[in-house]
PDB file of C-alpha atoms in Angstrom:
ATOM      1  CA  MET Z  78      -1.290   6.219 -27.874  1.00 36.00           C
ATOM      2  CA  THR Z  79       2.917   6.840 -27.788  1.00 37.00           C
ATOM      3  CA  VAL Z  80       5.167   4.271 -29.361  1.00 34.00           C
ATOM      4  CA  ALA Z  81       5.935   3.824 -25.389  1.00 36.00           C
ATOM      5  CA  GLU Z  82       2.644   3.071 -24.496  1.00 37.00           C
ATOM      6  CA  GLU Z  83       2.381   1.180 -27.418  1.00 36.00           C
ATOM      7  CA  LYS Z  84       5.207  -1.405 -26.496  1.00 35.00           C
ATOM      8  CA  VAL Z  85       4.077  -1.550 -23.530  1.00 38.00           C
ATOM      9  CA  GLY Z  86       0.821  -2.937 -24.336  1.00 42.00           C
ATOM     10  CA  ALA Z  87       2.425  -5.363 -26.841  1.00 41.00           C
ATOM     11  CA  ASP Z  88       4.684  -6.218 -24.592  1.00 43.00           C
ATOM     12  CA  GLU Z  89       2.173  -7.067 -21.331  1.00 41.00           C
ATOM     13  CA  THR Z  90      -0.459  -8.553 -24.232  1.00 42.00           C
ATOM     14  CA  GLU Z  91       2.806 -11.043 -24.661  1.00 46.00           C
ATOM     15  CA  ALA Z  92       3.220 -11.934 -21.272  1.00 40.00           C
ATOM     16  CA  ALA Z  93      -0.095 -12.630 -21.032  1.00 40.00           C
ATOM     17  CA  GLU Z  94      -0.252 -15.075 -24.047  1.00 43.00           C
ATOM     18  CA  LYS Z  95       3.154 -16.717 -22.223  1.00 42.00           C
ATOM     19  CA  SER Z  96       1.213 -16.954 -19.172  1.00 39.00           C
ATOM     20  CA  GLU Z  97      -1.121 -18.758 -20.664  1.00 41.00           C
ATOM     21  CA  ALA Z  98       0.426 -21.206 -22.371  1.00 42.00           C
ATOM     22  CA  ASP Z  99       2.167 -22.300 -19.071  1.00 43.00           C
ATOM     23  CA  GLY Z 100      -0.683 -22.815 -17.578  1.00 41.00           C
ATOM     24  CA  SER Z 101       0.401 -20.263 -15.195  1.00 41.00           C
ATOM     25  CA  THR Z 102      -1.617 -18.713 -11.952  1.00 42.00           C
ATOM     26  CA  GLU Z 103       0.407 -16.050 -11.549  1.00 60.00           C
ATOM     27  CA  ILE Z 104      -0.717 -12.493 -12.098  1.00 65.00           C
ATOM     28  CA  THR Z 105       0.111 -10.794 -14.586  1.00 70.00           C
ATOM     29  CA  ALA Z 106       0.984  -7.137 -16.081  1.00 73.00           C
ATOM     30  CA  LYS Z 107      -1.606  -6.895 -18.491  1.00 76.00           C
ATOM     31  CA  GLU Z 108      -3.708  -7.725 -15.694  1.00 75.00           C
ATOM     32  CA  MET Z 109      -2.173  -5.281 -13.420  1.00 79.00           C
ATOM     33  CA  TYR Z 110      -2.139  -2.403 -16.111  1.00 78.00           C
ATOM     34  CA  LYS Z 111      -5.823  -1.636 -15.772  1.00 78.00           C
ATOM     35  CA  ALA Z 112      -5.571  -0.810 -12.035  1.00 80.00           C
ATOM     36  CA  GLU Z 113      -2.502   1.179 -12.694  1.00 81.00           C
ATOM     37  CA  GLN Z 114      -3.548   3.191 -14.930  1.00 82.00           C
ATOM     38  CA  HIS Z 115      -5.750   4.575 -12.264  1.00 81.00           C
ATOM     39  CA  LEU Z 116      -2.733   5.438 -10.259  1.00 80.00           C
ATOM     40  CA  ILE Z 117      -1.209   7.763 -12.814  1.00 79.00           C
ATOM     41  CA  TYR Z 118      -1.263  11.616 -12.749  1.00 75.00           C
ATOM     42  CA  LYS Z 119      -2.472  13.180 -15.746  1.00 70.00           C
ATOM     43  CA  GLU Z 120      -0.175  16.169 -15.376  1.00 66.00           C
ATOM     44  CA  GLY Z 121       2.218  14.250 -16.179  1.00 66.00           C
ATOM     45  CA  ASP Z 122       4.459  13.861 -12.845  1.00 74.00           C
ATOM     46  CA  LYS Z 123       6.490  10.973 -13.446  1.00 78.00           C
ATOM     47  CA  GLU Z 124       7.760  10.441 -10.243  1.00 76.00           C
ATOM     48  CA  LYS Z 125       4.980  10.871  -8.378  1.00 77.00           C
ATOM     49  CA  SER Z 126       3.032   8.345 -10.157  1.00 81.00           C
ATOM     50  CA  ASN Z 127       5.830   5.887  -9.851  1.00 81.00           C
ATOM     51  CA  ASP Z 128       5.126   6.276  -6.128  1.00 81.00           C
ATOM     52  CA  MET Z 129       1.178   6.139  -6.242  1.00 84.00           C
ATOM     53  CA  ILE Z 130       2.206   2.290  -7.999  1.00 83.00           C
ATOM     54  CA  CYS Z 131       4.769   1.344  -5.279  1.00 83.00           C
ATOM     55  CA  HIS Z 132       2.431   1.939  -2.528  1.00 85.00           C
ATOM     56  CA  TYR Z 133      -0.719   0.487  -4.257  1.00 86.00           C
ATOM     57  CA  TYR Z 134       1.119  -2.537  -4.524  1.00 86.00           C
ATOM     58  CA  LEU Z 135       1.651  -2.967  -0.635  1.00 88.00           C
ATOM     59  CA  ILE Z 136      -1.724  -1.956  -0.339  1.00 88.00           C
ATOM     60  CA  TYR Z 137      -2.958  -5.118  -2.736  1.00 89.00           C
ATOM     61  CA  LYS Z 138      -1.118  -6.954  -0.445  1.00 90.00           C
ATOM     62  CA  MET Z 139      -2.578  -6.121   2.853  1.00 91.00           C
ATOM     63  CA  LEU Z 140      -6.030  -6.620   1.192  1.00 91.00           C
ATOM     64  CA  LEU Z 141      -5.028  -9.886  -0.098  1.00 90.00           C
ATOM     65  CA  GLU Z 142      -3.758 -11.304   3.571  1.00 92.00           C
ATOM     66  CA  TYR Z 143      -7.077  -9.864   5.114  1.00 92.00           C
ATOM     67  CA  GLU Z 144      -8.623 -12.216   2.936  1.00 92.00           C
ATOM     68  CA  LYS Z 145      -6.976 -15.055   3.936  1.00 92.00           C
ATOM     69  CA  GLY Z 146      -8.938 -14.196   7.581  1.00 92.00           C
ATOM     70  CA  GLN Z 147      -6.934 -16.149  10.654  1.00 94.00           C
ATOM     71  CA  GLU Z 148      -4.562 -18.358   7.787  1.00 94.00           C
ATOM     72  CA  SER Z 149      -3.033 -15.403   7.298  1.00 94.00           C
ATOM     73  CA  PRO Z 150       0.181 -14.758   9.367  1.00 92.00           C
ATOM     74  CA  TRP Z 151      -0.409 -10.931   8.763  1.00 92.00           C
ATOM     75  CA  TYR Z 152      -3.714 -12.040  11.182  1.00 93.00           C
ATOM     76  CA  VAL Z 153      -2.383 -10.777  14.771  1.00 93.00           C
ATOM     77  CA  TRP Z 154      -0.820  -7.703  13.025  1.00 92.00           C
ATOM     78  CA  LEU Z 155      -3.938  -6.964  10.949  1.00 92.00           C
ATOM     79  CA  ASN Z 156      -6.075  -7.210  13.794  1.00 92.00           C
ATOM     80  CA  SER Z 157      -3.703  -5.098  16.478  1.00 91.00           C
ATOM     81  CA  MET Z 158      -4.626  -1.607  13.601  1.00 90.00           C
ATOM     82  CA  PRO Z 159      -6.439   1.541  14.968  1.00 88.00           C
ATOM     83  CA  GLN Z 160     -10.265   1.121  13.153  1.00 84.00           C
ATOM     84  CA  TYR Z 161     -10.458   4.930  13.318  1.00 85.00           C
ATOM     85  CA  TYR Z 162      -8.572   7.832  11.954  1.00 83.00           C
ATOM     86  CA  SER Z 163      -9.046  11.595  11.546  1.00 81.00           C
ATOM     87  CA  ASN Z 164      -7.263  12.611   9.025  1.00 83.00           C
ATOM     88  CA  ALA Z 165      -8.238  14.388   5.501  1.00 81.00           C
ATOM     89  CA  ALA Z 166      -8.963  10.837   3.925  1.00 80.00           C
ATOM     90  CA  SER Z 167     -11.245   9.376   6.270  1.00 81.00           C
ATOM     91  CA  ILE Z 168     -13.400  12.637   6.896  1.00 81.00           C
ATOM     92  CA  THR Z 169     -16.202  13.367   4.559  1.00 81.00           C
ATOM     93  CA  SER Z 170     -16.846  15.684   1.984  1.00 80.00           C
ATOM     94  CA  PHE Z 171     -19.324  17.609   4.028  1.00 85.00           C
ATOM     95  CA  CYS Z 172     -16.388  18.713   6.254  1.00 85.00           C
ATOM     96  CA  PHE Z 173     -14.293  20.357   3.531  1.00 84.00           C
ATOM     97  CA  LYS Z 174     -16.644  23.108   3.521  1.00 84.00           C
ATOM     98  CA  TYR Z 175     -16.034  24.186   6.702  1.00 87.00           C
ATOM     99  CA  LEU Z 176     -11.916  23.563   6.485  1.00 89.00           C
ATOM    100  CA  PRO Z 177      -9.593  26.865   5.888  1.00 91.00           C
ATOM    101  CA  ALA Z 178      -8.585  27.379   1.810  1.00 90.00           C
ATOM    102  CA  LEU Z 179      -4.945  26.166   1.959  1.00 91.00           C
ATOM    103  CA  ILE Z 180      -5.906  23.325   4.505  1.00 88.00           C
ATOM    104  CA  ARG Z 181      -9.209  22.008   2.445  1.00 87.00           C
ATOM    105  CA  THR Z 182      -6.239  22.300  -0.657  1.00 89.00           C
ATOM    106  CA  LEU Z 183      -3.791  19.977   1.083  1.00 88.00           C
ATOM    107  CA  ALA Z 184      -6.635  17.685   2.785  1.00 87.00           C
ATOM    108  CA  MET Z 185      -8.454  17.354  -0.647  1.00 87.00           C
ATOM    109  CA  GLU Z 186      -5.066  16.160  -2.042  1.00 85.00           C
ATOM    110  CA  GLU Z 187      -4.738  13.274   0.526  1.00 85.00           C
ATOM    111  CA  ARG Z 188      -8.543  12.335  -0.297  1.00 85.00           C
ATOM    112  CA  SER Z 189      -7.511  12.169  -4.391  1.00 84.00           C
ATOM    113  CA  VAL Z 190      -4.536   9.622  -3.175  1.00 85.00           C
ATOM    114  CA  LEU Z 191      -7.298   7.507  -1.589  1.00 85.00           C
ATOM    115  CA  GLU Z 192      -9.730   7.944  -4.186  1.00 84.00           C
ATOM    116  CA  LYS Z 193      -7.363   7.215  -6.788  1.00 84.00           C
ATOM    117  CA  ASN Z 194      -5.433   3.878  -4.540  1.00 83.00           C
ATOM    118  CA  HIS Z 195      -9.950   2.745  -4.576  1.00 84.00           C
ATOM    119  CA  LEU Z 196     -10.387   2.696  -8.409  1.00 85.00           C
ATOM    120  CA  ALA Z 197      -7.126   0.899  -8.083  1.00 85.00           C
ATOM    121  CA  VAL Z 198      -8.780  -1.606  -6.509  1.00 85.00           C
ATOM    122  CA  MET Z 199     -11.859  -2.328  -8.399  1.00 85.00           C
ATOM    123  CA  ASN Z 200      -9.927  -2.826 -10.984  1.00 83.00           C
ATOM    124  CA  THR Z 201      -7.571  -5.453  -9.166  1.00 82.00           C
ATOM    125  CA  PRO Z 202      -7.604  -9.403 -10.196  1.00 81.00           C
ATOM    126  CA  CYS Z 203      -7.978 -12.239  -7.341  1.00 83.00           C
ATOM    127  CA  LEU Z 204      -9.833  -9.877  -4.883  1.00 86.00           C
ATOM    128  CA  SER Z 205     -13.026 -11.319  -4.260  1.00 88.00           C
ATOM    129  CA  ASN Z 206     -16.414  -8.713  -5.413  1.00 88.00           C
ATOM    130  CA  GLU Z 207     -17.186  -8.538  -1.455  1.00 88.00           C
ATOM    131  CA  MET Z 208     -14.243  -6.957  -0.948  1.00 87.00           C
ATOM    132  CA  LYS Z 209     -14.073  -4.691  -3.809  1.00 86.00           C
ATOM    133  CA  ARG Z 210     -17.613  -3.292  -2.309  1.00 86.00           C
ATOM    134  CA  ASN Z 211     -16.101  -3.223   1.131  1.00 88.00           C
ATOM    135  CA  SER Z 212     -15.152   0.396   1.340  1.00 85.00           C
ATOM    136  CA  ALA Z 213     -14.586   0.368   5.063  1.00 86.00           C
ATOM    137  CA  LEU Z 214     -12.244  -2.285   4.450  1.00 88.00           C
ATOM    138  CA  TRP Z 215     -10.029  -0.290   1.526  1.00 84.00           C
ATOM    139  CA  ILE Z 216      -9.788   2.794   3.100  1.00 87.00           C
ATOM    140  CA  PHE Z 217      -8.763   0.918   6.507  1.00 89.00           C
ATOM    141  CA  ALA Z 218      -5.571  -0.777   4.068  1.00 89.00           C
ATOM    142  CA  HIS Z 219      -5.224   2.685   2.817  1.00 89.00           C
ATOM    143  CA  GLN Z 220      -4.693   4.224   6.393  1.00 89.00           C
ATOM    144  CA  SER Z 221      -3.243   1.916   7.629  1.00 89.00           C
ATOM    145  CA  PHE Z 222      -0.304   1.611   4.527  1.00 89.00           C
ATOM    146  CA  TYR Z 223       0.718   4.977   5.218  1.00 86.00           C
ATOM    147  CA  MET Z 224       0.706   4.653   9.145  1.00 86.00           C
ATOM    148  CA  ARG Z 225       3.050   1.861   9.324  1.00 87.00           C
ATOM    149  CA  ALA Z 226       4.948   1.350   5.858  1.00 87.00           C
ATOM    150  CA  PHE Z 227       8.545   3.070   6.720  1.00 83.00           C
ATOM    151  CA  GLU Z 228      11.360   3.473   4.396  1.00 80.00           C
ATOM    152  CA  ALA Z 229      13.861   0.671   4.174  1.00 77.00           C
ATOM    153  CA  ASN Z 230      17.305   1.504   5.489  1.00 72.00           C
ATOM    154  CA  ASP Z 231      19.232   0.067   2.628  1.00 71.00           C
ATOM    155  CA  GLY Z 232      19.492   2.560   0.516  1.00 73.00           C
ATOM    156  CA  SER Z 233      16.608   2.161  -1.979  1.00 73.00           C
ATOM    157  CA  GLY Z 234      14.297   4.243  -0.746  1.00 75.00           C
ATOM    158  CA  ASP Z 235      11.389   1.668  -1.091  1.00 79.00           C
ATOM    159  CA  LEU Z 236       8.818   1.748   1.289  1.00 82.00           C
ATOM    160  CA  ARG Z 237       8.203  -0.955   3.566  1.00 84.00           C
ATOM    161  CA  ILE Z 238       5.818  -3.154   5.081  1.00 87.00           C
ATOM    162  CA  VAL Z 239       7.004  -5.380   8.041  1.00 88.00           C
ATOM    163  CA  PRO Z 240       4.668  -6.674  10.327  1.00 89.00           C
ATOM    164  CA  MET Z 241       5.281  -6.162  13.577  1.00 87.00           C
ATOM    165  CA  GLY Z 242       8.988  -5.350  12.972  1.00 85.00           C
ATOM    166  CA  ASP Z 243       7.175  -2.050  12.659  1.00 85.00           C
ATOM    167  CA  TYR Z 244       6.401  -1.982  16.453  1.00 85.00           C
ATOM    168  CA  PHE Z 245      10.279  -1.415  16.823  1.00 84.00           C
ATOM    169  CA  ASN Z 246      11.198   2.532  18.440  1.00 80.00           C
ATOM    170  CA  HIS Z 247      12.744   3.610  15.282  1.00 71.00           C
ATOM    171  CA  GLY Z 248      13.409   6.819  17.509  1.00 69.00           C
ATOM    172  CA  SER Z 249      17.501   8.410  17.999  1.00 71.00           C
ATOM    173  CA  GLU Z 250      17.437   6.253  21.220  1.00 75.00           C
ATOM    174  CA  ALA Z 251      16.651   2.848  19.400  1.00 80.00           C
ATOM    175  CA  ALA Z 252      17.456  -0.249  21.086  1.00 85.00           C
ATOM    176  CA  VAL Z 253      17.138  -2.422  17.828  1.00 86.00           C
ATOM    177  CA  SER Z 254      18.849  -2.427  14.537  1.00 84.00           C
ATOM    178  CA  PHE Z 255      17.375  -4.166  11.792  1.00 84.00           C
ATOM    179  CA  THR Z 256      18.890  -5.410   8.523  1.00 83.00           C
ATOM    180  CA  TYR Z 257      17.429  -7.630   5.455  1.00 84.00           C
ATOM    181  CA  ASP Z 258      19.497 -10.271   3.698  1.00 84.00           C
ATOM    182  CA  GLU Z 259      19.278 -11.262   0.427  1.00 83.00           C
ATOM    183  CA  GLU Z 260      16.127 -12.799   0.306  1.00 84.00           C
ATOM    184  CA  GLY Z 261      14.301  -9.484   1.840  1.00 79.00           C
ATOM    185  CA  ASN Z 262      13.576 -11.680   5.132  1.00 84.00           C
ATOM    186  CA  TYR Z 263      13.711  -8.509   7.709  1.00 85.00           C
ATOM    187  CA  TRP Z 264      16.104  -9.251  11.011  1.00 88.00           C
ATOM    188  CA  ALA Z 265      16.402  -7.342  14.107  1.00 86.00           C
ATOM    189  CA  GLN Z 266      18.907  -7.408  16.488  1.00 88.00           C
ATOM    190  CA  THR Z 267      19.467  -5.318  20.225  1.00 88.00           C
ATOM    191  CA  ILE Z 268      21.745  -2.904  19.837  1.00 87.00           C
ATOM    192  CA  HIS Z 269      22.998  -3.347  23.518  1.00 86.00           C
ATOM    193  CA  ASP Z 270      22.045  -4.704  26.808  1.00 88.00           C
ATOM    194  CA  VAL Z 271      18.017  -4.047  27.400  1.00 86.00           C
ATOM    195  CA  PRO Z 272      17.386  -4.468  30.905  1.00 88.00           C
ATOM    196  CA  ALA Z 273      13.559  -6.252  31.300  1.00 89.00           C
ATOM    197  CA  GLY Z 274      10.604  -4.359  31.381  1.00 85.00           C
ATOM    198  CA  SER Z 275      12.101  -1.528  28.794  1.00 83.00           C
ATOM    199  CA  PRO Z 276      10.958  -1.092  25.660  1.00 81.00           C
ATOM    200  CA  LEU Z 277      12.373  -1.826  22.016  1.00 81.00           C
TER     201      LEU Z 277
END
């Protein structure tokens, strides 16, 4: 273990102890640390690892909302997501055998991202064991995230999930512009008169 890792571990322990002392029910860094370790690339690609961790937290948020069922404000949006996918993350190991070499390599890399997210989910607090064991569900969350997340237009480079807001046309001839306020709320506004029945 490096000095940096020891410091991180010490900070997490301190945060956990403070949380216990305060009686806080918030998830601590220590609780999430175990999950995050499954998202770190062993070859030391720090940027790639950081991206994986950021993506994972959005997937985790989707699972938390899914578990709330109809009580979640995301319910209608989640219920509208496709249930079938035919990309590399969804094909079986048998299918990999019949892919051309380059395509197989790329597909296996995409599949490894799914597996890393799965291991992280299995070590995540606040999700029921039923949710963790439901492979179809965490695959659904993984697929939905990579299909619906988009980059914020505030220069941060962050990927965000905006239920219903992601339905607006993001093409070059978009009729809607969007922005975020200081609290992170998403605001959409038409940029020209939109005739009835026209797509947004």
